[in-house]
């Protein structure tokens, strides 16, 4: 079990750049688990499109034994209140996380990012590499690809039609393997009913989809020198595992690990295997 937990809010302010410039203010909810000393090795977990700190619940028991673990709700999601402009970008998310870590007096950390969260890590690797001791990028990508964009176009169409129930059912299909969905059908139905009653702000959700759809750093991947594990899943329905191979082929200090099973959200479906792979990598880096 996690040895300790602290939670709080960090106030974030900044100027968003785009066709229109607007001031954005909000507050980011964060949680600190495990070791309490600021000198302890720190792992920061960054979630995908949902942005929720609770996505990483299956990791806490294993990682808090040897690390100070920071999870957070990304701005405009869950407990992190903020209105996102249509011009919102991954660079804004990276800046927000950097501000949060500065407020928490984190000098350097191991970073674990899932999908959109991995994009945040890549942006930090370009703009604030001294903040990162290592990165684990889970089913991430460096540029748009037609298959993933098609999946997100369907999501946007469901939102436009106000079919939030179908949006949530599609989400399960994109995140989890078919046999896992069948074995956990009752749990998923209960969770989807809860999420339907607490559905995220649609404008914020669309802004986040726009940000991940526009992300493209193929031309600068060679500049990211942070030691990196690109962790992919062969059976990922949303992001082809070859997108992780493209990262490794371009980044000078990156290596690839491909899991045969687990779907897009293997940190949830096979947490024991996922945790073991990541912890072994962090131990080697240390």
Tab-separated table of C-alpha atoms in Angstrom:
chain	number	residue	atom	x	y	z
A	1	UNK	CA	0.000	0.000	0.000
A	2	UNK	CA	1.186	3.578	-0.554
A	3	UNK	CA	3.042	4.792	2.545
A	4	UNK	CA	1.847	8.376	2.450
A	5	UNK	CA	-0.339	10.721	0.470
A	6	UNK	CA	-0.403	14.481	0.184
A	7	UNK	CA	-2.799	16.384	-2.035
A	8	UNK	CA	-3.292	20.007	-2.968
A	9	UNK	CA	-3.708	22.587	-5.675
A	10	UNK	CA	-1.151	24.682	-7.483
A	11	UNK	CA	-2.369	27.877	-9.111
A	12	UNK	CA	-1.274	28.192	-12.722
A	13	UNK	CA	-1.325	31.293	-14.868
A	14	UNK	CA	0.035	31.862	-18.308
A	15	UNK	CA	-0.496	33.347	-21.727
A	16	UNK	CA	-1.781	31.001	-24.411
A	17	UNK	CA	-0.441	31.759	-27.869
A	18	UNK	CA	-2.384	31.255	-31.064
A	19	UNK	CA	-4.408	33.222	-33.545
A	20	UNK	CA	-5.803	34.993	-30.517
A	21	UNK	CA	-3.813	35.673	-27.353
A	22	UNK	CA	-5.674	35.222	-24.125
A	23	UNK	CA	-4.783	34.974	-20.471
A	24	UNK	CA	-5.620	31.656	-18.881
A	25	UNK	CA	-5.798	31.021	-15.176
A	26	UNK	CA	-6.615	27.821	-13.375
A	27	UNK	CA	-5.533	25.491	-10.632
A	28	UNK	CA	-4.027	22.050	-10.945
A	29	UNK	CA	-4.904	19.318	-8.483
A	30	UNK	CA	-1.948	17.107	-7.577
A	31	UNK	CA	-1.220	14.194	-5.276
A	32	UNK	CA	2.083	13.086	-3.771
A	33	UNK	CA	2.382	9.446	-2.721
A	34	UNK	CA	5.080	7.303	-1.151
A	35	UNK	CA	8.377	8.730	0.047
A	36	UNK	CA	8.042	12.175	1.568
A	37	UNK	CA	11.563	13.586	1.405
A	38	UNK	CA	12.078	16.156	-1.374
A	39	UNK	CA	15.457	14.495	-1.936
A	40	UNK	CA	13.842	11.128	-2.724
A	41	UNK	CA	13.873	9.994	-6.362
A	42	UNK	CA	10.687	11.291	-7.941
A	43	UNK	CA	8.424	9.747	-10.579
A	44	UNK	CA	5.841	11.967	-12.267
A	45	UNK	CA	2.918	10.239	-13.977
A	46	UNK	CA	1.041	12.088	-16.747
A	47	UNK	CA	-2.237	10.689	-18.095
A	48	UNK	CA	-3.712	10.495	-21.584
A	49	UNK	CA	-6.778	12.234	-22.968
A	50	UNK	CA	-8.809	11.830	-19.763
A	51	UNK	CA	-6.097	13.678	-17.838
A	52	UNK	CA	-6.922	12.044	-14.489
A	53	UNK	CA	-4.485	11.343	-11.675
A	54	UNK	CA	-6.558	8.295	-10.717
A	55	UNK	CA	-5.622	6.602	-14.010
A	56	UNK	CA	-2.380	5.582	-12.288
A	57	UNK	CA	-3.974	3.920	-9.259
A	58	UNK	CA	-2.721	0.443	-10.324
A	59	UNK	CA	0.868	1.731	-10.183
A	60	UNK	CA	0.901	3.306	-6.726
A	61	UNK	CA	1.526	0.288	-4.510
A	62	UNK	CA	4.598	-0.817	-6.489
A	63	UNK	CA	6.150	2.569	-7.212
A	64	UNK	CA	5.714	4.157	-3.791
A	65	UNK	CA	8.049	1.624	-2.207
A	66	UNK	CA	11.105	3.369	-3.616
A	67	UNK	CA	9.940	6.675	-5.059
A	68	UNK	CA	8.127	9.869	-4.347
A	69	UNK	CA	5.248	9.626	-6.812
A	70	UNK	CA	3.453	12.682	-8.200
A	71	UNK	CA	0.165	12.367	-10.073
A	72	UNK	CA	-2.006	15.252	-11.213
A	73	UNK	CA	-5.225	16.146	-13.001
A	74	UNK	CA	-4.291	18.016	-16.148
A	75	UNK	CA	-5.725	21.512	-16.459
A	76	UNK	CA	-9.350	21.554	-17.544
A	77	UNK	CA	-9.976	17.968	-16.391
A	78	UNK	CA	-11.441	16.429	-13.236
A	79	UNK	CA	-10.445	18.498	-10.162
A	80	UNK	CA	-8.196	20.897	-12.094
A	81	UNK	CA	-10.448	23.838	-12.892
A	82	UNK	CA	-9.740	25.876	-16.000
A	83	UNK	CA	-11.244	26.881	-19.332
A	84	UNK	CA	-9.115	25.841	-22.293
A	85	UNK	CA	-9.041	27.944	-25.469
A	86	UNK	CA	-9.517	26.355	-28.877
A	87	UNK	CA	-5.863	27.211	-29.597
A	88	UNK	CA	-4.655	25.016	-26.719
A	89	UNK	CA	-1.524	22.995	-27.518
A	90	UNK	CA	0.694	20.276	-26.039
A	91	UNK	CA	3.322	22.964	-25.345
A	92	UNK	CA	0.827	24.626	-22.994
A	93	UNK	CA	0.353	21.343	-21.109
A	94	UNK	CA	4.114	20.927	-20.794
A	95	UNK	CA	4.511	24.465	-19.462
A	96	UNK	CA	1.748	23.875	-16.909
A	97	UNK	CA	3.443	20.731	-15.640
A	98	UNK	CA	6.802	22.516	-15.443
A	99	UNK	CA	5.201	25.273	-13.347
A	100	UNK	CA	3.622	22.671	-11.065
A	101	UNK	CA	6.915	20.843	-10.553
A	102	UNK	CA	8.685	24.114	-9.806
A	103	UNK	CA	6.067	24.903	-7.161
A	104	UNK	CA	6.661	21.441	-5.683
A	105	UNK	CA	10.441	22.077	-5.727
A	106	UNK	CA	11.154	19.149	-8.043
A	107	UNK	CA	14.605	19.659	-9.539
A	108	UNK	CA	14.624	16.518	-11.683
A	109	UNK	CA	12.286	13.570	-12.145
A	110	UNK	CA	11.582	10.353	-13.951
A	111	UNK	CA	8.602	10.966	-16.218
A	112	UNK	CA	6.003	8.365	-17.210
A	113	UNK	CA	3.430	9.535	-19.763
A	114	UNK	CA	0.576	7.631	-21.379
A	115	UNK	CA	-0.493	8.617	-24.923
A	116	UNK	CA	-1.213	12.377	-24.665
A	117	UNK	CA	0.853	12.361	-21.471
A	118	UNK	CA	3.749	10.971	-23.492
A	119	UNK	CA	3.432	13.918	-25.854
A	120	UNK	CA	3.793	16.212	-22.836
A	121	UNK	CA	7.016	14.382	-21.978
A	122	UNK	CA	8.368	14.733	-25.506
A	123	UNK	CA	7.692	18.467	-25.390
A	124	UNK	CA	9.527	18.738	-22.067
A	125	UNK	CA	12.401	16.754	-23.564
A	126	UNK	CA	12.715	19.443	-26.219
A	127	UNK	CA	12.164	22.542	-24.117
A	128	UNK	CA	13.205	21.661	-20.543
A	129	UNK	CA	15.476	18.610	-20.721
A	130	UNK	CA	17.208	19.392	-17.420
A	131	UNK	CA	13.946	18.628	-15.644
A	132	UNK	CA	14.016	15.016	-16.829
A	133	UNK	CA	16.217	12.207	-15.582
A	134	UNK	CA	14.424	9.712	-17.815
A	135	UNK	CA	11.180	9.212	-19.714
A	136	UNK	CA	8.854	6.271	-20.234
A	137	UNK	CA	6.509	6.989	-23.145
A	138	UNK	CA	3.554	4.600	-23.234
A	139	UNK	CA	1.830	4.224	-26.614
A	140	UNK	CA	2.876	7.736	-27.593
A	141	UNK	CA	3.614	9.345	-30.954
A	142	UNK	CA	5.532	12.264	-32.464
A	143	UNK	CA	3.168	13.237	-35.269
A	144	UNK	CA	-0.413	12.608	-36.397
A	145	UNK	CA	-1.154	9.353	-38.186
A	146	UNK	CA	-4.268	8.590	-40.264
A	147	UNK	CA	-5.518	5.683	-38.154
A	148	UNK	CA	-5.410	7.517	-34.815
A	149	UNK	CA	-6.877	10.681	-36.328
A	150	UNK	CA	-9.769	8.636	-37.722
A	151	UNK	CA	-10.487	7.325	-34.209
A	152	UNK	CA	-10.538	10.845	-32.815
A	153	UNK	CA	-12.732	12.097	-35.667
A	154	UNK	CA	-15.324	9.495	-34.651
A	155	UNK	CA	-15.065	10.701	-31.053
A	156	UNK	CA	-15.652	14.299	-32.146
A	157	UNK	CA	-18.668	13.258	-34.225
A	158	UNK	CA	-20.213	11.505	-31.225
A	159	UNK	CA	-19.673	14.601	-29.085
A	160	UNK	CA	-21.264	16.805	-31.752
A	161	UNK	CA	-24.278	14.480	-31.798
A	162	UNK	CA	-24.456	14.585	-27.977
A	163	UNK	CA	-23.979	10.811	-27.837
A	164	UNK	CA	-21.848	10.810	-24.720
A	165	UNK	CA	-22.992	7.284	-23.915
A	166	UNK	CA	-21.597	6.008	-27.229
A	167	UNK	CA	-18.449	8.078	-26.727
A	168	UNK	CA	-17.792	6.179	-23.492
A	169	UNK	CA	-18.499	2.802	-25.072
A	170	UNK	CA	-16.124	3.607	-27.925
A	171	UNK	CA	-13.532	4.672	-25.367
A	172	UNK	CA	-13.522	1.176	-23.861
A	173	UNK	CA	-13.093	-0.368	-27.317
A	174	UNK	CA	-10.053	1.836	-27.948
A	175	UNK	CA	-8.464	1.310	-24.534
A	176	UNK	CA	-8.896	-2.380	-23.730
A	177	UNK	CA	-8.512	-5.795	-25.423
A	178	UNK	CA	-11.773	-7.551	-26.377
A	179	UNK	CA	-11.382	-10.421	-23.897
A	180	UNK	CA	-10.630	-7.981	-21.079
A	181	UNK	CA	-13.779	-6.015	-21.917
A	182	UNK	CA	-15.842	-9.220	-21.841
A	183	UNK	CA	-14.363	-10.298	-18.505
A	184	UNK	CA	-14.948	-6.863	-16.952
A	185	UNK	CA	-18.296	-6.013	-18.552
A	186	UNK	CA	-20.164	-5.355	-15.301
A	187	UNK	CA	-17.396	-3.111	-13.955
A	188	UNK	CA	-17.218	-1.159	-17.216
A	189	UNK	CA	-20.985	-0.603	-17.298
A	190	UNK	CA	-20.883	0.744	-13.742
A	191	UNK	CA	-17.925	2.994	-14.511
A	192	UNK	CA	-19.493	4.293	-17.717
A	193	UNK	CA	-22.709	5.152	-15.876
A	194	UNK	CA	-20.663	7.129	-13.358
A	195	UNK	CA	-18.673	8.889	-16.084
A	196	UNK	CA	-21.847	9.748	-17.975
A	197	UNK	CA	-23.086	11.609	-14.892
A	198	UNK	CA	-19.717	13.342	-14.495
A	199	UNK	CA	-18.839	13.888	-18.145
A	200	UNK	CA	-15.986	16.355	-18.762
A	201	UNK	CA	-16.563	19.809	-20.199
A	202	UNK	CA	-17.001	19.166	-23.920
A	203	UNK	CA	-15.238	22.344	-25.054
A	204	UNK	CA	-12.212	21.451	-22.933
A	205	UNK	CA	-12.268	17.912	-24.283
A	206	UNK	CA	-12.374	19.151	-27.875
A	207	UNK	CA	-9.500	21.548	-27.183
A	208	UNK	CA	-7.425	18.647	-25.845
A	209	UNK	CA	-8.255	16.479	-28.866
A	210	UNK	CA	-7.231	19.393	-31.078
A	211	UNK	CA	-3.927	19.692	-29.222
A	212	UNK	CA	-2.947	16.049	-29.592
A	213	UNK	CA	-4.108	15.984	-33.221
A	214	UNK	CA	-1.877	18.944	-34.118
A	215	UNK	CA	1.241	17.689	-32.313
A	216	UNK	CA	4.114	17.142	-34.767
A	217	UNK	CA	7.775	17.119	-33.738
A	218	UNK	CA	9.190	14.609	-36.229
A	219	UNK	CA	11.779	17.108	-37.423
A	220	UNK	CA	13.183	17.688	-33.907
A	221	UNK	CA	13.143	14.184	-32.386
A	222	UNK	CA	16.903	13.856	-32.791
A	223	UNK	CA	17.315	16.769	-30.354
A	224	UNK	CA	15.727	14.811	-27.469
A	225	UNK	CA	18.623	13.186	-25.621
A	226	UNK	CA	16.835	12.173	-22.392
A	227	UNK	CA	17.177	8.427	-21.703
A	228	UNK	CA	13.826	7.068	-22.878
A	229	UNK	CA	11.892	3.826	-22.879
A	230	UNK	CA	9.205	3.729	-25.555
A	231	UNK	CA	6.723	1.169	-24.272
A	232	UNK	CA	4.161	-0.025	-26.817
A	233	UNK	CA	1.477	-2.684	-27.108
A	234	UNK	CA	1.195	-4.969	-30.117
A	235	UNK	CA	-2.590	-5.119	-29.676
A	236	UNK	CA	-3.150	-1.371	-29.231
A	237	UNK	CA	-6.309	-0.487	-31.184
A	238	UNK	CA	-5.822	3.288	-31.046
A	239	UNK	CA	-2.097	3.860	-31.642
A	240	UNK	CA	-0.132	1.428	-33.850
A	241	UNK	CA	2.905	0.130	-31.978
A	242	UNK	CA	5.113	1.183	-34.892
A	243	UNK	CA	4.653	4.796	-33.776
A	244	UNK	CA	6.846	3.976	-30.770
A	245	UNK	CA	9.444	2.419	-33.075
A	246	UNK	CA	9.584	5.692	-35.011
A	247	UNK	CA	10.446	7.479	-31.769
A	248	UNK	CA	13.254	5.066	-30.981
A	249	UNK	CA	14.669	5.185	-34.505
A	250	UNK	CA	15.069	8.967	-34.249
A	251	UNK	CA	15.912	9.622	-30.587
A	252	UNK	CA	19.590	8.966	-29.749
A	253	UNK	CA	19.074	7.543	-26.216
A	254	UNK	CA	15.802	5.673	-26.632
A	255	UNK	CA	14.958	1.976	-26.542
A	256	UNK	CA	11.812	0.046	-27.455
A	257	UNK	CA	9.816	-2.509	-25.484
A	258	UNK	CA	6.715	-4.040	-27.073
A	259	UNK	CA	4.187	-5.874	-24.928
A	260	UNK	CA	2.171	-8.554	-26.707
A	261	UNK	CA	-1.012	-7.979	-24.715
A	262	UNK	CA	-2.720	-5.177	-22.813
A	263	UNK	CA	-4.276	-2.877	-25.388
A	264	UNK	CA	-3.863	0.883	-25.276
A	265	UNK	CA	-4.199	0.988	-21.476
A	266	UNK	CA	-1.887	-1.842	-20.405
A	267	UNK	CA	-1.140	-0.016	-17.149
A	268	UNK	CA	-4.726	-0.958	-16.205
A	269	UNK	CA	-5.208	-4.310	-17.923
A	270	UNK	CA	-1.869	-5.931	-17.003
A	271	UNK	CA	-0.461	-3.718	-14.236
A	272	UNK	CA	1.938	-6.320	-12.818
A	273	UNK	CA	3.747	-6.760	-16.132
A	274	UNK	CA	3.621	-3.039	-16.876
A	275	UNK	CA	4.984	-2.049	-13.462
A	276	UNK	CA	7.781	-4.599	-13.643
A	277	UNK	CA	8.964	-3.335	-17.039
A	278	UNK	CA	8.966	0.307	-15.973
A	279	UNK	CA	10.578	-0.276	-12.568
A	280	UNK	CA	13.330	-2.377	-14.132
A	281	UNK	CA	14.048	0.412	-16.597
A	282	UNK	CA	14.167	3.078	-13.868
A	283	UNK	CA	16.532	0.913	-11.824
A	284	UNK	CA	18.883	0.619	-14.782
A	285	UNK	CA	18.828	4.373	-15.347
A	286	UNK	CA	19.512	5.038	-11.664
